[in-house]
mmCIF file with all atom_site columns, C-alpha atoms in Angstrom:
data_model
loop_
_atom_site.group_PDB
_atom_site.id
_atom_site.type_symbol
_atom_site.label_atom_id
_atom_site.label_alt_id
_atom_site.label_comp_id
_atom_site.label_asym_id
_atom_site.label_entity_id
_atom_site.label_seq_id
_atom_site.pdbx_PDB_ins_code
_atom_site.Cartn_x
_atom_site.Cartn_y
_atom_site.Cartn_z
_atom_site.occupancy
_atom_site.B_iso_or_equiv
_atom_site.pdbx_formal_charge
_atom_site.auth_seq_id
_atom_site.auth_comp_id
_atom_site.auth_asym_id
_atom_site.auth_atom_id
_atom_site.pdbx_PDB_model_num
ATOM 1   C CA . MET U 1 1   ? 37.006  59.109 18.098  1.00 48.00 ? 1   MET U CA 1
ATOM 2   C CA . ALA U 1 2   ? 39.112  58.235 21.123  1.00 59.00 ? 2   ALA U CA 1
ATOM 3   C CA . ARG U 1 3   ? 42.622  59.573 21.219  1.00 72.00 ? 3   ARG U CA 1
ATOM 4   C CA . ILE U 1 4   ? 45.300  56.894 20.984  1.00 74.00 ? 4   ILE U CA 1
ATOM 5   C CA . THR U 1 5   ? 48.756  57.439 22.477  1.00 76.00 ? 5   THR U CA 1
ATOM 6   C CA . VAL U 1 6   ? 52.049  55.642 22.200  1.00 80.00 ? 6   VAL U CA 1
ATOM 7   C CA . GLU U 1 7   ? 51.864  54.809 25.905  1.00 81.00 ? 7   GLU U CA 1
ATOM 8   C CA . ASP U 1 8   ? 48.618  52.895 25.285  1.00 78.00 ? 8   ASP U CA 1
ATOM 9   C CA . CYS U 1 9   ? 50.442  50.699 22.777  1.00 84.00 ? 9   CYS U CA 1
ATOM 10  C CA . LEU U 1 10  ? 53.739  50.239 24.634  1.00 84.00 ? 10  LEU U CA 1
ATOM 11  C CA . ASP U 1 11  ? 52.060  47.829 27.066  1.00 82.00 ? 11  ASP U CA 1
ATOM 12  C CA . LYS U 1 12  ? 51.377  45.500 24.132  1.00 83.00 ? 12  LYS U CA 1
ATOM 13  C CA . VAL U 1 13  ? 54.764  45.880 22.373  1.00 85.00 ? 13  VAL U CA 1
ATOM 14  C CA . ASP U 1 14  ? 58.288  45.415 23.741  1.00 84.00 ? 14  ASP U CA 1
ATOM 15  C CA . ASN U 1 15  ? 59.758  48.789 22.774  1.00 87.00 ? 15  ASN U CA 1
ATOM 16  C CA . ARG U 1 16  ? 59.120  51.954 20.786  1.00 89.00 ? 16  ARG U CA 1
ATOM 17  C CA . PHE U 1 17  ? 61.151  50.806 17.797  1.00 90.00 ? 17  PHE U CA 1
ATOM 18  C CA . GLU U 1 18  ? 59.083  47.650 17.444  1.00 89.00 ? 18  GLU U CA 1
ATOM 19  C CA . LEU U 1 19  ? 55.906  49.693 17.866  1.00 89.00 ? 19  LEU U CA 1
ATOM 20  C CA . VAL U 1 20  ? 56.916  51.985 15.016  1.00 90.00 ? 20  VAL U CA 1
ATOM 21  C CA . MET U 1 21  ? 57.795  49.020 12.787  1.00 90.00 ? 21  MET U CA 1
ATOM 22  C CA . VAL U 1 22  ? 54.576  47.136 13.552  1.00 89.00 ? 22  VAL U CA 1
ATOM 23  C CA . ALA U 1 23  ? 52.312  50.178 13.250  1.00 89.00 ? 23  ALA U CA 1
ATOM 24  C CA . SER U 1 24  ? 53.879  51.348 9.990   1.00 90.00 ? 24  SER U CA 1
ATOM 25  C CA . LYS U 1 25  ? 53.649  47.904 8.416   1.00 90.00 ? 25  LYS U CA 1
ATOM 26  C CA . ARG U 1 26  ? 50.003  47.531 9.423   1.00 89.00 ? 26  ARG U CA 1
ATOM 27  C CA . ALA U 1 27  ? 49.168  51.094 8.311   1.00 89.00 ? 27  ALA U CA 1
ATOM 28  C CA . ARG U 1 28  ? 50.763  50.424 4.927   1.00 90.00 ? 28  ARG U CA 1
ATOM 29  C CA . ALA U 1 29  ? 48.670  47.264 4.546   1.00 88.00 ? 29  ALA U CA 1
ATOM 30  C CA . LEU U 1 30  ? 45.530  49.224 5.379   1.00 88.00 ? 30  LEU U CA 1
ATOM 31  C CA . ALA U 1 31  ? 46.393  52.142 3.087   1.00 88.00 ? 31  ALA U CA 1
ATOM 32  C CA . THR U 1 32  ? 47.153  50.050 0.026   1.00 87.00 ? 32  THR U CA 1
ATOM 33  C CA . GLY U 1 33  ? 43.780  48.382 0.263   1.00 75.00 ? 33  GLY U CA 1
ATOM 34  C CA . GLY U 1 34  ? 45.128  44.908 0.843   1.00 76.00 ? 34  GLY U CA 1
ATOM 35  C CA . LYS U 1 35  ? 43.670  44.566 4.337   1.00 82.00 ? 35  LYS U CA 1
ATOM 36  C CA . GLU U 1 36  ? 40.501  45.671 6.083   1.00 81.00 ? 36  GLU U CA 1
ATOM 37  C CA . PRO U 1 37  ? 40.536  47.439 9.473   1.00 84.00 ? 37  PRO U CA 1
ATOM 38  C CA . LEU U 1 38  ? 39.741  45.186 12.439  1.00 84.00 ? 38  LEU U CA 1
ATOM 39  C CA . VAL U 1 39  ? 38.371  48.105 14.483  1.00 86.00 ? 39  VAL U CA 1
ATOM 40  C CA . PRO U 1 40  ? 35.785  50.693 13.417  1.00 83.00 ? 40  PRO U CA 1
ATOM 41  C CA . ALA U 1 41  ? 37.531  53.107 11.057  1.00 80.00 ? 41  ALA U CA 1
ATOM 42  C CA . GLU U 1 42  ? 35.568  56.225 12.118  1.00 81.00 ? 42  GLU U CA 1
ATOM 43  C CA . SER U 1 43  ? 37.217  58.126 9.245   1.00 80.00 ? 43  SER U CA 1
ATOM 44  C CA . ASP U 1 44  ? 40.635  57.784 10.894  1.00 85.00 ? 44  ASP U CA 1
ATOM 45  C CA . LYS U 1 45  ? 43.864  57.637 8.974   1.00 88.00 ? 45  LYS U CA 1
ATOM 46  C CA . PRO U 1 46  ? 45.571  54.243 8.522   1.00 88.00 ? 46  PRO U CA 1
ATOM 47  C CA . THR U 1 47  ? 48.254  55.069 11.114  1.00 88.00 ? 47  THR U CA 1
ATOM 48  C CA . VAL U 1 48  ? 45.668  55.792 13.804  1.00 89.00 ? 48  VAL U CA 1
ATOM 49  C CA . ILE U 1 49  ? 43.700  52.671 12.904  1.00 88.00 ? 49  ILE U CA 1
ATOM 50  C CA . ALA U 1 50  ? 46.865  50.564 13.160  1.00 88.00 ? 50  ALA U CA 1
ATOM 51  C CA . LEU U 1 51  ? 47.704  52.005 16.596  1.00 89.00 ? 51  LEU U CA 1
ATOM 52  C CA . ARG U 1 52  ? 44.129  51.416 17.801  1.00 88.00 ? 52  ARG U CA 1
ATOM 53  C CA . GLU U 1 53  ? 44.306  47.792 16.630  1.00 88.00 ? 53  GLU U CA 1
ATOM 54  C CA . ILE U 1 54  ? 47.549  47.311 18.564  1.00 89.00 ? 54  ILE U CA 1
ATOM 55  C CA . ALA U 1 55  ? 46.219  49.030 21.713  1.00 88.00 ? 55  ALA U CA 1
ATOM 56  C CA . GLU U 1 56  ? 43.017  46.956 21.673  1.00 88.00 ? 56  GLU U CA 1
ATOM 57  C CA . GLU U 1 57  ? 45.085  43.793 21.055  1.00 87.00 ? 57  GLU U CA 1
ATOM 58  C CA . VAL U 1 58  ? 42.991  42.954 18.025  1.00 87.00 ? 58  VAL U CA 1
ATOM 59  C CA . ILE U 1 59  ? 46.191  42.196 16.197  1.00 86.00 ? 59  ILE U CA 1
ATOM 60  C CA . THR U 1 60  ? 49.556  41.173 17.649  1.00 84.00 ? 60  THR U CA 1
ATOM 61  C CA . PRO U 1 61  ? 53.009  42.327 16.580  1.00 81.00 ? 61  PRO U CA 1
ATOM 62  C CA . ALA U 1 62  ? 53.898  38.727 15.710  1.00 81.00 ? 62  ALA U CA 1
ATOM 63  C CA . GLU U 1 63  ? 50.978  38.507 13.273  1.00 80.00 ? 63  GLU U CA 1
ATOM 64  C CA . ILE U 1 64  ? 52.073  41.674 11.510  1.00 79.00 ? 64  ILE U CA 1
ATOM 65  C CA . MET U 1 65  ? 55.817  41.035 11.421  1.00 79.00 ? 65  MET U CA 1
ATOM 66  C CA . ASN U 1 66  ? 55.515  37.322 10.519  1.00 78.00 ? 66  ASN U CA 1
ATOM 67  C CA . PRO U 1 67  ? 52.392  37.014 8.377   1.00 71.00 ? 67  PRO U CA 1
ATOM 68  C CA . LYS U 1 68  ? 51.203  33.607 7.325   1.00 68.00 ? 68  LYS U CA 1
ATOM 69  C CA . GLU U 1 69  ? 51.724  33.003 3.638   1.00 61.00 ? 69  GLU U CA 1
ATOM 70  C CA . GLU U 1 70  ? 48.356  32.610 2.012   1.00 58.00 ? 70  GLU U CA 1
ATOM 71  C CA . GLU U 1 71  ? 48.385  29.873 -0.582  1.00 55.00 ? 71  GLU U CA 1
ATOM 72  C CA . PRO U 1 72  ? 46.698  30.724 -3.853  1.00 55.00 ? 72  PRO U CA 1
ATOM 73  C CA . GLU U 1 73  ? 43.407  28.977 -4.384  1.00 56.00 ? 73  GLU U CA 1
ATOM 74  C CA . GLU U 1 74  ? 44.317  27.811 -7.860  1.00 61.00 ? 74  GLU U CA 1
ATOM 75  C CA . LYS U 1 75  ? 47.612  26.813 -9.302  1.00 65.00 ? 75  LYS U CA 1
ATOM 76  C CA . PHE U 1 76  ? 48.175  28.398 -12.679 1.00 67.00 ? 76  PHE U CA 1
ATOM 77  C CA . GLU U 1 77  ? 49.320  25.983 -15.330 1.00 69.00 ? 77  GLU U CA 1
ATOM 78  C CA . THR U 1 78  ? 52.197  26.629 -17.672 1.00 73.00 ? 78  THR U CA 1
ATOM 79  C CA . VAL U 1 79  ? 51.782  26.406 -21.418 1.00 74.00 ? 79  VAL U CA 1
ATOM 80  C CA . GLU U 1 80  ? 53.824  23.209 -21.467 1.00 75.00 ? 80  GLU U CA 1
ATOM 81  C CA . ASP U 1 81  ? 51.531  21.592 -18.869 1.00 75.00 ? 81  ASP U CA 1
ATOM 82  C CA . ILE U 1 82  ? 48.461  22.542 -20.882 1.00 72.00 ? 82  ILE U CA 1
ATOM 83  C CA . LEU U 1 83  ? 49.973  21.158 -24.074 1.00 71.00 ? 83  LEU U CA 1
ATOM 84  C CA . LYS U 1 84  ? 50.918  17.916 -22.315 1.00 71.00 ? 84  LYS U CA 1
ATOM 85  C CA . ASP U 1 85  ? 47.383  17.581 -20.940 1.00 71.00 ? 85  ASP U CA 1
ATOM 86  C CA . LYS U 1 86  ? 45.924  18.151 -24.377 1.00 65.00 ? 86  LYS U CA 1
ATOM 87  C CA . ALA U 1 87  ? 48.299  15.600 -25.880 1.00 62.00 ? 87  ALA U CA 1
ATOM 88  C CA . ASP U 1 88  ? 47.344  13.129 -23.162 1.00 63.00 ? 88  ASP U CA 1
ATOM 89  C CA . ASP U 1 89  ? 43.669  13.672 -23.907 1.00 59.00 ? 89  ASP U CA 1
ATOM 90  C CA . ASP U 1 90  ? 44.328  13.051 -27.609 1.00 58.00 ? 90  ASP U CA 1
ATOM 91  C CA . LEU U 1 91  ? 43.177  16.579 -28.399 1.00 52.00 ? 91  LEU U CA 1
ATOM 92  C CA . LEU U 1 92  ? 46.459  17.193 -30.220 1.00 56.00 ? 92  LEU U CA 1
ATOM 93  C CA . SER U 1 93  ? 47.622  14.766 -32.798 1.00 68.00 ? 93  SER U CA 1
ATOM 94  C CA . VAL U 1 94  ? 51.091  13.285 -32.588 1.00 67.00 ? 94  VAL U CA 1
ATOM 95  C CA . GLY U 1 95  ? 52.131  15.408 -35.566 1.00 71.00 ? 95  GLY U CA 1
ATOM 96  C CA . GLU U 1 96  ? 50.978  18.628 -33.911 1.00 75.00 ? 96  GLU U CA 1
ATOM 97  C CA . THR U 1 97  ? 52.841  17.748 -30.711 1.00 74.00 ? 97  THR U CA 1
ATOM 98  C CA . ARG U 1 98  ? 56.011  17.027 -32.705 1.00 81.00 ? 98  ARG U CA 1
ATOM 99  C CA . ARG U 1 99  ? 55.637  20.319 -34.566 1.00 84.00 ? 99  ARG U CA 1
ATOM 100 C CA . ILE U 1 100 ? 55.396  22.200 -31.289 1.00 84.00 ? 100 ILE U CA 1
ATOM 101 C CA . GLU U 1 101 ? 58.435  20.396 -29.892 1.00 87.00 ? 101 GLU U CA 1
ATOM 102 C CA . THR U 1 102 ? 60.373  21.078 -33.107 1.00 89.00 ? 102 THR U CA 1
ATOM 103 C CA . ALA U 1 103 ? 59.468  24.762 -32.942 1.00 89.00 ? 103 ALA U CA 1
ATOM 104 C CA . LYS U 1 104 ? 60.699  24.931 -29.343 1.00 89.00 ? 104 LYS U CA 1
ATOM 105 C CA . GLU U 1 105 ? 63.968  23.203 -30.281 1.00 90.00 ? 105 GLU U CA 1
ATOM 106 C CA . ASN U 1 106 ? 64.465  25.556 -33.242 1.00 90.00 ? 106 ASN U CA 1
ATOM 107 C CA . GLN U 1 107 ? 63.924  28.537 -30.956 1.00 90.00 ? 107 GLN U CA 1
ATOM 108 C CA . ARG U 1 108 ? 66.525  27.192 -28.508 1.00 90.00 ? 108 ARG U CA 1
ATOM 109 C CA . LYS U 1 109 ? 69.015  26.714 -31.363 1.00 90.00 ? 109 LYS U CA 1
ATOM 110 C CA . ALA U 1 110 ? 68.367  30.235 -32.641 1.00 89.00 ? 110 ALA U CA 1
ATOM 111 C CA . ASP U 1 111 ? 68.962  31.622 -29.151 1.00 90.00 ? 111 ASP U CA 1
ATOM 112 C CA . VAL U 1 112 ? 72.257  29.723 -28.907 1.00 89.00 ? 112 VAL U CA 1
ATOM 113 C CA . LYS U 1 113 ? 73.378  31.012 -32.325 1.00 87.00 ? 113 LYS U CA 1
ATOM 114 C CA . LYS U 1 114 ? 72.465  34.560 -31.339 1.00 86.00 ? 114 LYS U CA 1
ATOM 115 C CA . ALA U 1 115 ? 74.528  34.240 -28.155 1.00 85.00 ? 115 ALA U CA 1
ATOM 116 C CA . GLU U 1 116 ? 77.481  32.817 -30.118 1.00 84.00 ? 116 GLU U CA 1
ATOM 117 C CA . LYS U 1 117 ? 77.331  35.693 -32.624 1.00 82.00 ? 117 LYS U CA 1
ATOM 118 C CA . LYS U 1 118 ? 77.343  38.161 -29.770 1.00 80.00 ? 118 LYS U CA 1
ATOM 119 C CA . GLU U 1 119 ? 80.418  36.470 -28.273 1.00 79.00 ? 119 GLU U CA 1
ATOM 120 C CA . ASN U 1 120 ? 82.164  36.444 -31.668 1.00 78.00 ? 120 ASN U CA 1
ATOM 121 C CA . LYS U 1 121 ? 81.507  40.160 -32.161 1.00 77.00 ? 121 LYS U CA 1
ATOM 122 C CA . LEU U 1 122 ? 82.973  40.865 -28.756 1.00 72.00 ? 122 LEU U CA 1
ATOM 123 C CA . SER U 1 123 ? 85.960  38.654 -29.493 1.00 78.00 ? 123 SER U CA 1
ATOM 124 C CA . GLU U 1 124 ? 86.550  40.377 -32.849 1.00 78.00 ? 124 GLU U CA 1
ATOM 125 C CA . ALA U 1 125 ? 86.371  43.771 -31.180 1.00 78.00 ? 125 ALA U CA 1
ATOM 126 C CA . GLN U 1 126 ? 88.861  42.664 -28.547 1.00 82.00 ? 126 GLN U CA 1
ATOM 127 C CA . GLN U 1 127 ? 91.239  41.364 -31.216 1.00 81.00 ? 127 GLN U CA 1
ATOM 128 C CA . SER U 1 128 ? 90.910  44.602 -33.180 1.00 83.00 ? 128 SER U CA 1
ATOM 129 C CA . ASN U 1 129 ? 91.652  46.652 -30.067 1.00 84.00 ? 129 ASN U CA 1
ATOM 130 C CA . LYS U 1 130 ? 94.676  44.474 -29.279 1.00 84.00 ? 130 LYS U CA 1
ATOM 131 C CA . LYS U 1 131 ? 96.014  44.951 -32.800 1.00 86.00 ? 131 LYS U CA 1
ATOM 132 C CA . ARG U 1 132 ? 95.578  48.739 -32.502 1.00 89.00 ? 132 ARG U CA 1
ATOM 133 C CA . MET U 1 133 ? 97.402  48.753 -29.181 1.00 89.00 ? 133 MET U CA 1
ATOM 134 C CA . ASP U 1 134 ? 100.277 46.723 -30.653 1.00 89.00 ? 134 ASP U CA 1
ATOM 135 C CA . ASP U 1 135 ? 100.532 49.139 -33.599 1.00 91.00 ? 135 ASP U CA 1
ATOM 136 C CA . LEU U 1 136 ? 100.589 52.133 -31.257 1.00 91.00 ? 136 LEU U CA 1
ATOM 137 C CA . GLU U 1 137 ? 103.242 50.528 -29.072 1.00 91.00 ? 137 GLU U CA 1
ATOM 138 C CA . ASN U 1 138 ? 105.388 49.828 -32.149 1.00 91.00 ? 138 ASN U CA 1
ATOM 139 C CA . ARG U 1 139 ? 105.038 53.437 -33.319 1.00 90.00 ? 139 ARG U CA 1
ATOM 140 C CA . ILE U 1 140 ? 105.977 54.767 -29.893 1.00 89.00 ? 140 ILE U CA 1
ATOM 141 C CA . GLU U 1 141 ? 108.980 52.459 -29.761 1.00 87.00 ? 141 GLU U CA 1
ATOM 142 C CA . LYS U 1 142 ? 110.123 53.589 -33.221 1.00 87.00 ? 142 LYS U CA 1
ATOM 143 C CA . LEU U 1 143 ? 109.737 57.247 -32.263 1.00 87.00 ? 143 LEU U CA 1
ATOM 144 C CA . GLU U 1 144 ? 111.674 56.726 -29.057 1.00 84.00 ? 144 GLU U CA 1
ATOM 145 C CA . ASN U 1 145 ? 114.470 54.908 -30.905 1.00 83.00 ? 145 ASN U CA 1
ATOM 146 C CA . ALA U 1 146 ? 114.577 57.567 -33.630 1.00 79.00 ? 146 ALA U CA 1
ATOM 147 C CA . GLY U 1 147 ? 114.658 60.312 -31.017 1.00 70.00 ? 147 GLY U CA 1
ATOM 148 C CA . LYS U 1 148 ? 117.647 58.772 -29.248 1.00 66.00 ? 148 LYS U CA 1
ATOM 149 C CA . THR U 1 149 ? 119.808 58.655 -32.366 1.00 58.00 ? 149 THR U CA 1
ATOM 150 C CA . ASP U 1 150 ? 118.820 62.012 -33.877 1.00 55.00 ? 150 ASP U CA 1
ATOM 151 C CA . ILE U 1 151 ? 119.351 64.188 -30.822 1.00 54.00 ? 151 ILE U CA 1
ATOM 152 C CA . PRO U 1 152 ? 123.007 65.068 -30.229 1.00 58.00 ? 152 PRO U CA 1
ATOM 153 C CA . ALA U 1 153 ? 124.265 64.860 -26.708 1.00 56.00 ? 153 ALA U CA 1
ATOM 154 C CA . GLN U 1 154 ? 124.321 68.185 -24.856 1.00 62.00 ? 154 GLN U CA 1
ATOM 155 C CA . PRO U 1 155 ? 127.762 69.270 -23.622 1.00 60.00 ? 155 PRO U CA 1
ATOM 156 C CA . LYS U 1 156 ? 127.941 69.834 -19.899 1.00 56.00 ? 156 LYS U CA 1
#
């Protein structure tokens, strides 16, 4: 196991900050099991392996910081796409397709009603709170008015 130093890697990277960012990102990828080491591991820790890869120029900072997005091999289909395909292949009868569409529409309507009920409850609570506030304000006003007339003026 050869000893790797920061100075060995600084020739390949612009500055220490970038080196830390690149090495930590690569080490994290190695540690989580998502990537395989590109140099012999020799029972080293992921951080050391990442620094060795940078020093040996097996991997560049640009590759680590701007990875290419890997496209999935297969595109997963949605339930609606599957149902449409089955309907197109005449595997579902017209009646079954209509039943499914009706069930979806009923679910949408139920969701809308649920949202409206929630809004109404909030509105009712707001109205109730407003009424309570008005009642309290009226009581305070009455008490203030009663207090003004009942208390005799103090002689100076």
